[in-house]
Short mmCIF file of N, CA, C and O in Angstrom, two decimals:
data_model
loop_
_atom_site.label_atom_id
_atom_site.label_comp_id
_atom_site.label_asym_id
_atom_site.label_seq_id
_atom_site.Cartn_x
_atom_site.Cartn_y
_atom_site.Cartn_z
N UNK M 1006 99.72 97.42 118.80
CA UNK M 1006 99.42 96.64 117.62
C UNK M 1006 100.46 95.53 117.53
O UNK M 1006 101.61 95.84 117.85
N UNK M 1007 100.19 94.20 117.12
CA UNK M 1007 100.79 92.64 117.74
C UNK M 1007 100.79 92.50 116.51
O UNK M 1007 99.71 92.91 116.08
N UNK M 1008 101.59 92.05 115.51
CA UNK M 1008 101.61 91.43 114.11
C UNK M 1008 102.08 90.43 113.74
O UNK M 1008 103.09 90.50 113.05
N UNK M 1009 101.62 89.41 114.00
CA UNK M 1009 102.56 88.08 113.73
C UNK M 1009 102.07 86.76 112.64
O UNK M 1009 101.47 85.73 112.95
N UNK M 1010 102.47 87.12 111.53
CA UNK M 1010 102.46 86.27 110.47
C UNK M 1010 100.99 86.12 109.89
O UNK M 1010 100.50 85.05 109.51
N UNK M 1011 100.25 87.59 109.89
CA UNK M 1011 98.76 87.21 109.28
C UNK M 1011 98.09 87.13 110.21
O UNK M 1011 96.98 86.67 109.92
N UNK M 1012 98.32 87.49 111.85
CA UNK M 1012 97.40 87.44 112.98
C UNK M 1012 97.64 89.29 113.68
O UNK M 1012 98.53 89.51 114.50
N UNK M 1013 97.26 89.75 113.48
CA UNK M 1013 96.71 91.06 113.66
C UNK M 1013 96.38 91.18 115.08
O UNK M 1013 95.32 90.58 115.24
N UNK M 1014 96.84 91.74 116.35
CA UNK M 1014 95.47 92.10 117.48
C UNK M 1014 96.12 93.72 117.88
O UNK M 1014 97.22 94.27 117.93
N UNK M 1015 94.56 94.07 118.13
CA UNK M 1015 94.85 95.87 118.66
C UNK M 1015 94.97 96.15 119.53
O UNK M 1015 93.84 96.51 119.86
N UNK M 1016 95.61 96.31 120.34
CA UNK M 1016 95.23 96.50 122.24
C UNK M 1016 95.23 97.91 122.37
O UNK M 1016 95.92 98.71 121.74
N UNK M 1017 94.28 98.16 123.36
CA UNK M 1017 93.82 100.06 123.54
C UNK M 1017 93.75 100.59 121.98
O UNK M 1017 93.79 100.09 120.86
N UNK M 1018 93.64 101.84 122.53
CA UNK M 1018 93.17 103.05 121.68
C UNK M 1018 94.44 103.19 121.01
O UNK M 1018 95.47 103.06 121.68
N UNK M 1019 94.50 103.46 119.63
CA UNK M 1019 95.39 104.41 118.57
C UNK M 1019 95.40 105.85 119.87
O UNK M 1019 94.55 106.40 120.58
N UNK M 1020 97.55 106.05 119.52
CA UNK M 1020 97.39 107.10 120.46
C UNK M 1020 96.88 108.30 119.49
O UNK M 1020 96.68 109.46 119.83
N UNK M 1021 96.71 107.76 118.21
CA UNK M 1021 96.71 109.64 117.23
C UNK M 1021 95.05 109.69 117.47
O UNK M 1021 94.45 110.61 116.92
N UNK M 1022 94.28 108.71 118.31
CA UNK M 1022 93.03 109.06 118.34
C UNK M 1022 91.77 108.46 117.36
O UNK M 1022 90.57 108.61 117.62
N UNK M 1023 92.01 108.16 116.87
CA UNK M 1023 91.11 107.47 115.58
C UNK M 1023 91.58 106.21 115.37
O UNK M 1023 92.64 105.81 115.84
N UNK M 1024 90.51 105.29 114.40
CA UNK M 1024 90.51 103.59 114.63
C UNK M 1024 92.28 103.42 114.51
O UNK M 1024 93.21 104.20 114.34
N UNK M 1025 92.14 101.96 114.70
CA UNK M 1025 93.71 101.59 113.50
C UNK M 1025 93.36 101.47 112.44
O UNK M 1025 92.19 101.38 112.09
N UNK M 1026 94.48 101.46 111.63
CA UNK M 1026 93.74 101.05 110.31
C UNK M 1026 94.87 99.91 109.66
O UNK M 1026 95.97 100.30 109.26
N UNK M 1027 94.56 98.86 109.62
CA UNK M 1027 95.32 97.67 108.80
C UNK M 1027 94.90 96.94 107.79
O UNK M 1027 93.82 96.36 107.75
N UNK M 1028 95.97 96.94 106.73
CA UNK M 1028 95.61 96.23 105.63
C UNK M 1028 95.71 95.02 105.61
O UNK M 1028 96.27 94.35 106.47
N UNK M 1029 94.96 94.49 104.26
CA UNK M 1029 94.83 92.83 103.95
C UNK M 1029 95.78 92.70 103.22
O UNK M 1029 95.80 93.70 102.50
N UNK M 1030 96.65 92.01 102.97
CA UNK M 1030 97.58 91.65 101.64
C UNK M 1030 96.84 91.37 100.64
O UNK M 1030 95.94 90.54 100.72
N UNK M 1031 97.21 92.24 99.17
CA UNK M 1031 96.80 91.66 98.11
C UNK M 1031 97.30 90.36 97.47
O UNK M 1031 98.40 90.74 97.05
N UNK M 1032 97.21 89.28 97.18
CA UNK M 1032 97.71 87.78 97.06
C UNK M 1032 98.03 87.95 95.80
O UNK M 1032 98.58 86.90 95.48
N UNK M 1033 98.01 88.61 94.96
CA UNK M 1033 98.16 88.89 93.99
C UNK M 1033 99.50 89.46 93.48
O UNK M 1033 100.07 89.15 92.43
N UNK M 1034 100.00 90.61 94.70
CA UNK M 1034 100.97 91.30 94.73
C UNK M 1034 102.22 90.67 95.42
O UNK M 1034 102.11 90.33 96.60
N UNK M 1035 103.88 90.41 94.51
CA UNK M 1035 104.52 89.93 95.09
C UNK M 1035 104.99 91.39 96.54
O UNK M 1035 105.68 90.78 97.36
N UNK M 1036 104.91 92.30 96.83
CA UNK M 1036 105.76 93.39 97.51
C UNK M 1036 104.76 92.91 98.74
O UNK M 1036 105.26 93.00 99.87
N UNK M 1037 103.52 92.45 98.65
CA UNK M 1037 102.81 92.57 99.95
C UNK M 1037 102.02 93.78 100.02
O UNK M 1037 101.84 94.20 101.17
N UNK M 1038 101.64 94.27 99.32
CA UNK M 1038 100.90 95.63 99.07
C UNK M 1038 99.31 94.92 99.27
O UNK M 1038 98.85 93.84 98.89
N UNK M 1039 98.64 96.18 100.13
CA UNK M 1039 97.19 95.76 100.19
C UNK M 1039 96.29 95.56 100.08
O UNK M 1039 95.66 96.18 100.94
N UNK M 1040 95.40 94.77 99.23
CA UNK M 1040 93.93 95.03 98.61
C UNK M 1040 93.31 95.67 99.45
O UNK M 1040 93.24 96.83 99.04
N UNK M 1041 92.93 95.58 100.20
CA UNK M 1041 91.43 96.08 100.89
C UNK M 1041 92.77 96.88 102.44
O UNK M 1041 93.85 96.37 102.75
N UNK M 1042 92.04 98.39 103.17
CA UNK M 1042 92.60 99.13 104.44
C UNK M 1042 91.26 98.80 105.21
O UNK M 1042 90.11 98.67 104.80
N UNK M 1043 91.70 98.72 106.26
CA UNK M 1043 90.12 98.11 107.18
C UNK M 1043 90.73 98.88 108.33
O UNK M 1043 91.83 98.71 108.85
N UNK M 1044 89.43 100.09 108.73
CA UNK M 1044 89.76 100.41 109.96
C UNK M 1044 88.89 99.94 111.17
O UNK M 1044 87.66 100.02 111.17
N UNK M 1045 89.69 99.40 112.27
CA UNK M 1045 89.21 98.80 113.68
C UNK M 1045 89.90 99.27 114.74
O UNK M 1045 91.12 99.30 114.89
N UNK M 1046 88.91 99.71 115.57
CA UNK M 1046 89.03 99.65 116.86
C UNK M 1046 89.73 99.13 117.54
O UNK M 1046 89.90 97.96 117.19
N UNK M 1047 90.52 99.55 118.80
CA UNK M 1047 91.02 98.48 119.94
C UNK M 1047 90.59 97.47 120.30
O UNK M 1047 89.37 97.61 120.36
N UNK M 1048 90.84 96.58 120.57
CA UNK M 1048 90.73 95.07 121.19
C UNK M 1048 90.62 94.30 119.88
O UNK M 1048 90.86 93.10 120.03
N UNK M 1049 90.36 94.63 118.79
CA UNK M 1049 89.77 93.94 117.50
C UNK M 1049 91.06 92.89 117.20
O UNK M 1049 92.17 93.35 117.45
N UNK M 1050 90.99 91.78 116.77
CA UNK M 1050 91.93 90.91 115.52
C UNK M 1050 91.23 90.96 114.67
O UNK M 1050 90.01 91.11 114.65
N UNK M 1051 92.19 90.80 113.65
CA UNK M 1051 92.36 90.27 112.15
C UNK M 1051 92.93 89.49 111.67
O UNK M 1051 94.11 89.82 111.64
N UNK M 1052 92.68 88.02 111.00
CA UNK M 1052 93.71 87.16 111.42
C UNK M 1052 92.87 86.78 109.32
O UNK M 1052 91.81 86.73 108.70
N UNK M 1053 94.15 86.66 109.18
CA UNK M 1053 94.11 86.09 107.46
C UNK M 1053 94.66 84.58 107.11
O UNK M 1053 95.82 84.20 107.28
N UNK M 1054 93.73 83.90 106.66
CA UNK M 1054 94.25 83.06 105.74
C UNK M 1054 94.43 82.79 104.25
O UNK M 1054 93.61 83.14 103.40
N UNK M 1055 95.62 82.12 103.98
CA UNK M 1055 95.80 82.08 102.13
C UNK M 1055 96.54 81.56 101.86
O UNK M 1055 97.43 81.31 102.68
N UNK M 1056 96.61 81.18 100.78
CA UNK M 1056 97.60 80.12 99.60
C UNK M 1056 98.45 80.86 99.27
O UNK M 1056 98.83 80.65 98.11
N UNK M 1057 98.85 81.51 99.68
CA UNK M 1057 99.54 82.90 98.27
C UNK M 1057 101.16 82.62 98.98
O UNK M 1057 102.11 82.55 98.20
N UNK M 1058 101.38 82.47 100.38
CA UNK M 1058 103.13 82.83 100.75
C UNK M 1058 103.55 81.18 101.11
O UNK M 1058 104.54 80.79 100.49
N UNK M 1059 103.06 80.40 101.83
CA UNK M 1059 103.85 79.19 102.29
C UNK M 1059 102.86 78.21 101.01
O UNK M 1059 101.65 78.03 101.17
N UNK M 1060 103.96 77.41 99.23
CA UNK M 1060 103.18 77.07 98.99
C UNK M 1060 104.51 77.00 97.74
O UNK M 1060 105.30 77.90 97.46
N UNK M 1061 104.40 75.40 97.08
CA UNK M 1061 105.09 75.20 95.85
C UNK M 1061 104.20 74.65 95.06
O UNK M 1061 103.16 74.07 95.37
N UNK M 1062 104.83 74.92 93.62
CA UNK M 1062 104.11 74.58 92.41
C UNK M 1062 104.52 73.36 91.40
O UNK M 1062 105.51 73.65 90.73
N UNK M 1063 103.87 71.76 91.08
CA UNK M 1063 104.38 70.81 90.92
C UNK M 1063 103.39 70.29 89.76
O UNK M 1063 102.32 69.70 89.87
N UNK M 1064 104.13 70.71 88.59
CA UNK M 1064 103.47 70.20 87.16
C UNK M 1064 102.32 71.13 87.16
O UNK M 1064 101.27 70.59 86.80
N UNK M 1065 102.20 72.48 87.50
CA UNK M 1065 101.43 73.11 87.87
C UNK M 1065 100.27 72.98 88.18
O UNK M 1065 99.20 73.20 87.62
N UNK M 1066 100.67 72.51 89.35
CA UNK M 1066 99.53 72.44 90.53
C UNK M 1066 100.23 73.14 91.67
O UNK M 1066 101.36 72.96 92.10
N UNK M 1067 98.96 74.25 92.18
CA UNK M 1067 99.63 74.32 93.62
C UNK M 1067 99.26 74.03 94.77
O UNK M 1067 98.08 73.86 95.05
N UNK M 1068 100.20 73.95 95.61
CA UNK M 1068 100.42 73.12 97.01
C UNK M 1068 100.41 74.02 97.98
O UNK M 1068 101.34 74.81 97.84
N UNK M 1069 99.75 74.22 98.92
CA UNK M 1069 99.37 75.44 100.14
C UNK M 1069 99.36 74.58 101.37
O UNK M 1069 99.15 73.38 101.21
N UNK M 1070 99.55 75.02 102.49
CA UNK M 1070 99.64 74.41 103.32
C UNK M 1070 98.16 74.57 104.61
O UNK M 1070 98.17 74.64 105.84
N UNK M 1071 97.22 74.58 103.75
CA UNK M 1071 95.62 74.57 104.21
C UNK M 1071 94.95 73.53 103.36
O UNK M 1071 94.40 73.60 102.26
N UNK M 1072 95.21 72.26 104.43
CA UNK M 1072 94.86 70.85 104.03
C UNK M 1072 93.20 70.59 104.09
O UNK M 1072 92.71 70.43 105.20
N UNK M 1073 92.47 70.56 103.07
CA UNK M 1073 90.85 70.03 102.94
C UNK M 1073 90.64 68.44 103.67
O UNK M 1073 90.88 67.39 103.07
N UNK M 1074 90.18 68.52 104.98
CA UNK M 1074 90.65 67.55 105.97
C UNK M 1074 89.27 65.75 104.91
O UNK M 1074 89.21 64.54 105.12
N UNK M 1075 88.82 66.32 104.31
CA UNK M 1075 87.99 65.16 103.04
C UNK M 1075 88.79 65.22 102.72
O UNK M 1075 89.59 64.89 103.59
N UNK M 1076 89.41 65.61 101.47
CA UNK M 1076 89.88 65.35 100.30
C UNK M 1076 91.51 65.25 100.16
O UNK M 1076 91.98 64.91 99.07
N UNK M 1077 92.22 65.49 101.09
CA UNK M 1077 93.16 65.93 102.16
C UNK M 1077 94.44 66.39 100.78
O UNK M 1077 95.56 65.88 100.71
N UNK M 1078 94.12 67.02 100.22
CA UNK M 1078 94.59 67.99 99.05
C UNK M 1078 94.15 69.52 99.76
O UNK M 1078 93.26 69.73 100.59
N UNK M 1079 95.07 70.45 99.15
CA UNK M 1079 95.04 71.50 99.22
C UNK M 1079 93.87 72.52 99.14
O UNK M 1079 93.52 72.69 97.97
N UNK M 1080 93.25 73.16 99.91
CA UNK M 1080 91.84 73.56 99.94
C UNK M 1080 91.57 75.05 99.87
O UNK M 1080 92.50 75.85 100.00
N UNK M 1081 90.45 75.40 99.68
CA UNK M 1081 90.16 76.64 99.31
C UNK M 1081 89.59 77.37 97.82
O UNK M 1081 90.11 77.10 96.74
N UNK M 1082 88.81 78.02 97.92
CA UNK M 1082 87.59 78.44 96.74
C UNK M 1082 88.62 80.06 96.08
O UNK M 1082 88.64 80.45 94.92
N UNK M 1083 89.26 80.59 97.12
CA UNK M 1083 89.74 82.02 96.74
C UNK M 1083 91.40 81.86 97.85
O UNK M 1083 91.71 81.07 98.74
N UNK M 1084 92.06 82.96 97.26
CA UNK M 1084 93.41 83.12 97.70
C UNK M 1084 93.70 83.29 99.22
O UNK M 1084 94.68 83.02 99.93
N UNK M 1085 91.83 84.12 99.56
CA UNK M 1085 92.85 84.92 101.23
C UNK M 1085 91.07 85.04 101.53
O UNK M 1085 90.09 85.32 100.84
N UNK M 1086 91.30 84.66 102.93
CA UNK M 1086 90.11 84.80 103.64
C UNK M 1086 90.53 85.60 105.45
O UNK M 1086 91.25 85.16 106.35
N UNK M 1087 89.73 86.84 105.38
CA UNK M 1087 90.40 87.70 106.96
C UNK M 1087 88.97 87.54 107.81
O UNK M 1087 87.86 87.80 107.35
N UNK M 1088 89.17 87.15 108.90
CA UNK M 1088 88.58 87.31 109.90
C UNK M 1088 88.60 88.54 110.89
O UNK M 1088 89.56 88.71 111.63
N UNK M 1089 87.51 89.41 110.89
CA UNK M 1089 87.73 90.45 112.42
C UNK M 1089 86.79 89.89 113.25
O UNK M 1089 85.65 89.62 112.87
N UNK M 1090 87.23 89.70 114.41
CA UNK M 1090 86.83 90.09 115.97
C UNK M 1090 87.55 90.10 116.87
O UNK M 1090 88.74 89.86 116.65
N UNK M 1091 87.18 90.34 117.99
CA UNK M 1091 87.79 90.29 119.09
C UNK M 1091 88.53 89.15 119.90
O UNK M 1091 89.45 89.39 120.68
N UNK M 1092 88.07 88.01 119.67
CA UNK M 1092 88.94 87.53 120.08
C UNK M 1092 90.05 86.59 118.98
O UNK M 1092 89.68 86.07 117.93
N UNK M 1093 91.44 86.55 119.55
CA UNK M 1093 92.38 86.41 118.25
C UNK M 1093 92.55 85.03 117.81
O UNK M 1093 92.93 84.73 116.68
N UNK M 1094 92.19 83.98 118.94
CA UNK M 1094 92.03 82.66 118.53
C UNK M 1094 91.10 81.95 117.96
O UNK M 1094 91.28 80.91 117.32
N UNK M 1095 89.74 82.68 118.23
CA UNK M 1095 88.63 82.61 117.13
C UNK M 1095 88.60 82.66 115.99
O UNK M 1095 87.98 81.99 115.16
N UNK M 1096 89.60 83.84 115.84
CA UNK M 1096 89.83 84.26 114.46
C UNK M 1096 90.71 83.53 113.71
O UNK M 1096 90.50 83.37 112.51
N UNK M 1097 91.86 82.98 114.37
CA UNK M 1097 92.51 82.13 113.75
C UNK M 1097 92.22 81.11 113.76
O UNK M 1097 92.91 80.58 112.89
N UNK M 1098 91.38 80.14 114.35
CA UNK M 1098 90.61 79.23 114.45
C UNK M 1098 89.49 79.13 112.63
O UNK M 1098 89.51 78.19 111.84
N UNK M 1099 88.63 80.52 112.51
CA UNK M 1099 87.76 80.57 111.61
C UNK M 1099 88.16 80.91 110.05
O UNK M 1099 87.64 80.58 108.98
N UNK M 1100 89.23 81.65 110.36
CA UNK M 1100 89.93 82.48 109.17
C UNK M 1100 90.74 80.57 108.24
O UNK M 1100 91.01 80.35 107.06
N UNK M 1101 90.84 79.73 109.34
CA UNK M 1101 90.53 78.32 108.33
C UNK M 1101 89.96 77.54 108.05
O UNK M 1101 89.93 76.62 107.23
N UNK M 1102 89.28 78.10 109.10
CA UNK M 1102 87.81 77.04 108.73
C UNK M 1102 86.91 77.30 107.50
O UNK M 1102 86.29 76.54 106.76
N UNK M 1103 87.08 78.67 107.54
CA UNK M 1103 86.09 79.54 106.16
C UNK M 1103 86.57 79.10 105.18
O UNK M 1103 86.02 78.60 104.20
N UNK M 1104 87.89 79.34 105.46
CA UNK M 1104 88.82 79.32 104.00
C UNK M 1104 88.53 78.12 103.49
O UNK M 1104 88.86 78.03 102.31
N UNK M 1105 87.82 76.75 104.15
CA UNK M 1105 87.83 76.01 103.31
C UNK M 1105 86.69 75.13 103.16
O UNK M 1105 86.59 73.91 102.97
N UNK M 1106 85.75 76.19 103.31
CA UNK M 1106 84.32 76.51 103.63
C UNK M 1106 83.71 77.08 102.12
O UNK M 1106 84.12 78.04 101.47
N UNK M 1107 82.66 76.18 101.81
CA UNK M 1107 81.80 76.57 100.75
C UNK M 1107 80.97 77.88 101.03
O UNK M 1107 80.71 78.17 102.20
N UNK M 1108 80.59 78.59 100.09
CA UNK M 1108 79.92 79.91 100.27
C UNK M 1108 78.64 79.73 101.23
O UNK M 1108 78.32 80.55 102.10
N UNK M 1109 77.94 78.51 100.91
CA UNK M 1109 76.54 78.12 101.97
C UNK M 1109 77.17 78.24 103.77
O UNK M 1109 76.79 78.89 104.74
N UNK M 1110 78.17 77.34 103.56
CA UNK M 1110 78.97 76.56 105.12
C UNK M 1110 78.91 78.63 105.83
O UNK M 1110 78.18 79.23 106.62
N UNK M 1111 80.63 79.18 104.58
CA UNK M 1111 80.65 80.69 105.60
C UNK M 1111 79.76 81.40 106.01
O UNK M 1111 79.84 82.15 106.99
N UNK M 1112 78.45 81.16 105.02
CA UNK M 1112 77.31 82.16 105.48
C UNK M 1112 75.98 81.91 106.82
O UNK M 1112 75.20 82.73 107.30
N UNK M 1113 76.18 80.26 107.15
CA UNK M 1113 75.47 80.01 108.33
C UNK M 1113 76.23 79.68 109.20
O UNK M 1113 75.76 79.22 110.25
N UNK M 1114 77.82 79.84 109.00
CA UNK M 1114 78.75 80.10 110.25
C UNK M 1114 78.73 81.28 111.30
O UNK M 1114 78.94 81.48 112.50
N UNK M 1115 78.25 82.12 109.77
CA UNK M 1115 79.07 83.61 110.35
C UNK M 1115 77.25 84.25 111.13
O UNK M 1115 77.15 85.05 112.05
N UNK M 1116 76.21 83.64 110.47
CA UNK M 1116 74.85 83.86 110.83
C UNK M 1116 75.16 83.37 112.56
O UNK M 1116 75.30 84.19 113.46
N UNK M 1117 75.20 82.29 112.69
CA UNK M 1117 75.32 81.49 113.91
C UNK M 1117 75.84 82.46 114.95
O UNK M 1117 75.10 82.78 115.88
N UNK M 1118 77.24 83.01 114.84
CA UNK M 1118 77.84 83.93 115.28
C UNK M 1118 77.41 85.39 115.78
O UNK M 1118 77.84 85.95 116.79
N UNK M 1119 76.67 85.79 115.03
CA UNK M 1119 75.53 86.95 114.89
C UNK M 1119 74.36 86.57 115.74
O UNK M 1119 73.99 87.42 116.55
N UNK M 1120 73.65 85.29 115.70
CA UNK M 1120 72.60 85.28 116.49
C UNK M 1120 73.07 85.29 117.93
O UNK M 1120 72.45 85.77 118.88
N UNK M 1121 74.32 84.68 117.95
CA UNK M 1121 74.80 84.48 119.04
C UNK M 1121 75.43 85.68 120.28
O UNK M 1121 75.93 85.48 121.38
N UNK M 1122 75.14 87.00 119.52
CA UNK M 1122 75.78 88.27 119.88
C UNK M 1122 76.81 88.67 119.80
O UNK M 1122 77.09 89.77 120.27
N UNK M 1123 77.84 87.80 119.08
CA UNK M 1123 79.08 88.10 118.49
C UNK M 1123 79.64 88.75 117.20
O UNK M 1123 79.42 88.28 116.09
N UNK M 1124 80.13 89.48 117.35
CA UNK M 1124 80.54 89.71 116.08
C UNK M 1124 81.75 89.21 115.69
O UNK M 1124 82.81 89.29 116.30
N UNK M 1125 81.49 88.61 114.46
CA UNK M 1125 82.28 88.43 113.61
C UNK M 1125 82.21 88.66 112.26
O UNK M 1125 81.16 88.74 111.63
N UNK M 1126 83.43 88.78 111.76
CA UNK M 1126 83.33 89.53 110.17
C UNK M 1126 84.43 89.39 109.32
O UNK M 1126 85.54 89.75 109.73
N UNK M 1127 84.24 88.79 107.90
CA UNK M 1127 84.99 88.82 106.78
C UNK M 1127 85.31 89.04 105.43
O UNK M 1127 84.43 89.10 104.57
N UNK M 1128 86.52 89.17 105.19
CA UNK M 1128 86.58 89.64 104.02
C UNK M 1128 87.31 88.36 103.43
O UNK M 1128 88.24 87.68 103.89
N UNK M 1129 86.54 88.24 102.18
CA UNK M 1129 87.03 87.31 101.12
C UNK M 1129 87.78 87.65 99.64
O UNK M 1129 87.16 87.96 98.62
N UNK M 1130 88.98 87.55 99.72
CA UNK M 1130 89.58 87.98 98.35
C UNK M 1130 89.42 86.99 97.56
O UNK M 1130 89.83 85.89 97.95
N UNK M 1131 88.76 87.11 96.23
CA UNK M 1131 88.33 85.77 95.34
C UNK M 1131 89.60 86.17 94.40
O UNK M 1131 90.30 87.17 94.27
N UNK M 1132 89.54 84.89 93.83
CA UNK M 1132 90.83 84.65 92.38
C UNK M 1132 90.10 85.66 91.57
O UNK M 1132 89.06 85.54 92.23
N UNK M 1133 89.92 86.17 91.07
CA UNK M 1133 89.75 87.30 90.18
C UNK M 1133 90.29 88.51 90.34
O UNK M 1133 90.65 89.21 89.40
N UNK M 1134 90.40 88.95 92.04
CA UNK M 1134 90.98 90.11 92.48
C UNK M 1134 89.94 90.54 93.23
O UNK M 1134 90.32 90.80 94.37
N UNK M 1135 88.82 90.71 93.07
CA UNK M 1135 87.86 91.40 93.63
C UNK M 1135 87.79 91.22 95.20
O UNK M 1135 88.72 90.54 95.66
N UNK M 1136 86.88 91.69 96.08
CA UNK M 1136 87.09 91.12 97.25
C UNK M 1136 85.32 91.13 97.58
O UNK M 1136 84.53 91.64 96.79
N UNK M 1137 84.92 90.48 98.85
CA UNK M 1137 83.61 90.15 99.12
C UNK M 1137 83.85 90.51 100.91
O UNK M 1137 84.70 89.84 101.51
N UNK M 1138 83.13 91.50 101.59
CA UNK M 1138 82.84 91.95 102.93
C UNK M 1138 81.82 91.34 103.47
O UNK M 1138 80.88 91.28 102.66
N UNK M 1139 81.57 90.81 104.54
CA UNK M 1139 80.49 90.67 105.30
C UNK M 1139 79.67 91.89 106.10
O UNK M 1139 80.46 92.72 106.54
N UNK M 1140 78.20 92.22 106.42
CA UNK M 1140 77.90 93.32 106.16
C UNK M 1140 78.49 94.30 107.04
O UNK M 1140 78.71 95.45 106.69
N UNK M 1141 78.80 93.77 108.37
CA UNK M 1141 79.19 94.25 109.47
C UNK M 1141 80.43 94.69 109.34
O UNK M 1141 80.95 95.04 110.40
N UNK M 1142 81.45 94.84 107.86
CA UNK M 1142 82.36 95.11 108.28
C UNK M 1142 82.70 96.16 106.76
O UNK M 1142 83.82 96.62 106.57
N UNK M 1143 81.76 96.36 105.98
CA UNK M 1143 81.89 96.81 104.86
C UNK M 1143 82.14 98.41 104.78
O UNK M 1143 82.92 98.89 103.97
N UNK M 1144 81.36 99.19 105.73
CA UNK M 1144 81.81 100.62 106.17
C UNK M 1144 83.17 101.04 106.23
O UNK M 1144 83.69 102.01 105.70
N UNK M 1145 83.85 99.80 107.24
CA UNK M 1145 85.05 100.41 107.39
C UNK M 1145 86.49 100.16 106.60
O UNK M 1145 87.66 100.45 106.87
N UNK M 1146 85.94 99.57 105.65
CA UNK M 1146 87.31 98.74 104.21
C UNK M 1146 87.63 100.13 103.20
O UNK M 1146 86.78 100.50 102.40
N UNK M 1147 88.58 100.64 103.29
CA UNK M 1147 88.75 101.56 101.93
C UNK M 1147 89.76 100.20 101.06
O UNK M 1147 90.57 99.35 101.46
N UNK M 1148 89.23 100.53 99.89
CA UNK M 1148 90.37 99.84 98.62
C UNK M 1148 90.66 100.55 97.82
O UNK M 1148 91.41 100.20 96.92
#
């Protein structure tokens, strides 16, 4: 298990035998504690994006460093957007693209992906707290 700054990858099997299981950060929580436990398989990434850790506040407004390449202000609908699949640059590739992706855009991204025989899958933590799974990945989230 590879952990580097919100990029997640699993290589082989858990030796205790059963998935891995890694959490999402709750954005909410200063300790880093986890909204959503997602268990995956070997080879899988998880790669998260969010406003919540690299990010100052100016006349209160805040400033994140996930630039809306229109509007070229600070972007994003919700705090934290996670990508799973397999491969880890995809994921970090999509996990910003979504993030700053209207609900229509993520949902014929992630379709595209699916027709295409890939899986891919996410979880969306909205400003309220709640979180939103894509279907393929909703089984394996305890919160």
């Amino acid at each position: 298990l590879i952990s580097a700054g919100g990029n997640v990858k699993l290589i082989g099997e858990n030796p205790m035998g059963r998935d891995w299981r890694v959490g999402v950060e709750d954005p909410s929580e200063s300790q880093g504690d986890p909204k959503v436990i997602v268990d995956l398989k070997g080879g899988m990434s998880l790669v998260t994006s969010g406003d919540y850790q690299r990010y100052f506040i100016v006349e209160g407004k805040k400033y994140h460093h996930i630039i809306d390449p229109i509007s070229l202000e600070p972007g994003g609908r919700s705090p934290s957007l996670t990508i799973a699949t397999q491969d880890s640059g995809l994921a970090d590739f999509l996990s910003t693209a979504l993030f700053l992706s209207d609900e229509d855009e993520e949902k014929k991204i992630l379709q595209n992906f699916k027709q295409a025989g890939q899986a891919v899958e996410d979880i969306r933590i909205e400003n309220d707290g709640s979180f939103k799974a894509s279907e393929g990945i909703r089984a394996d989230i305890e919160n």
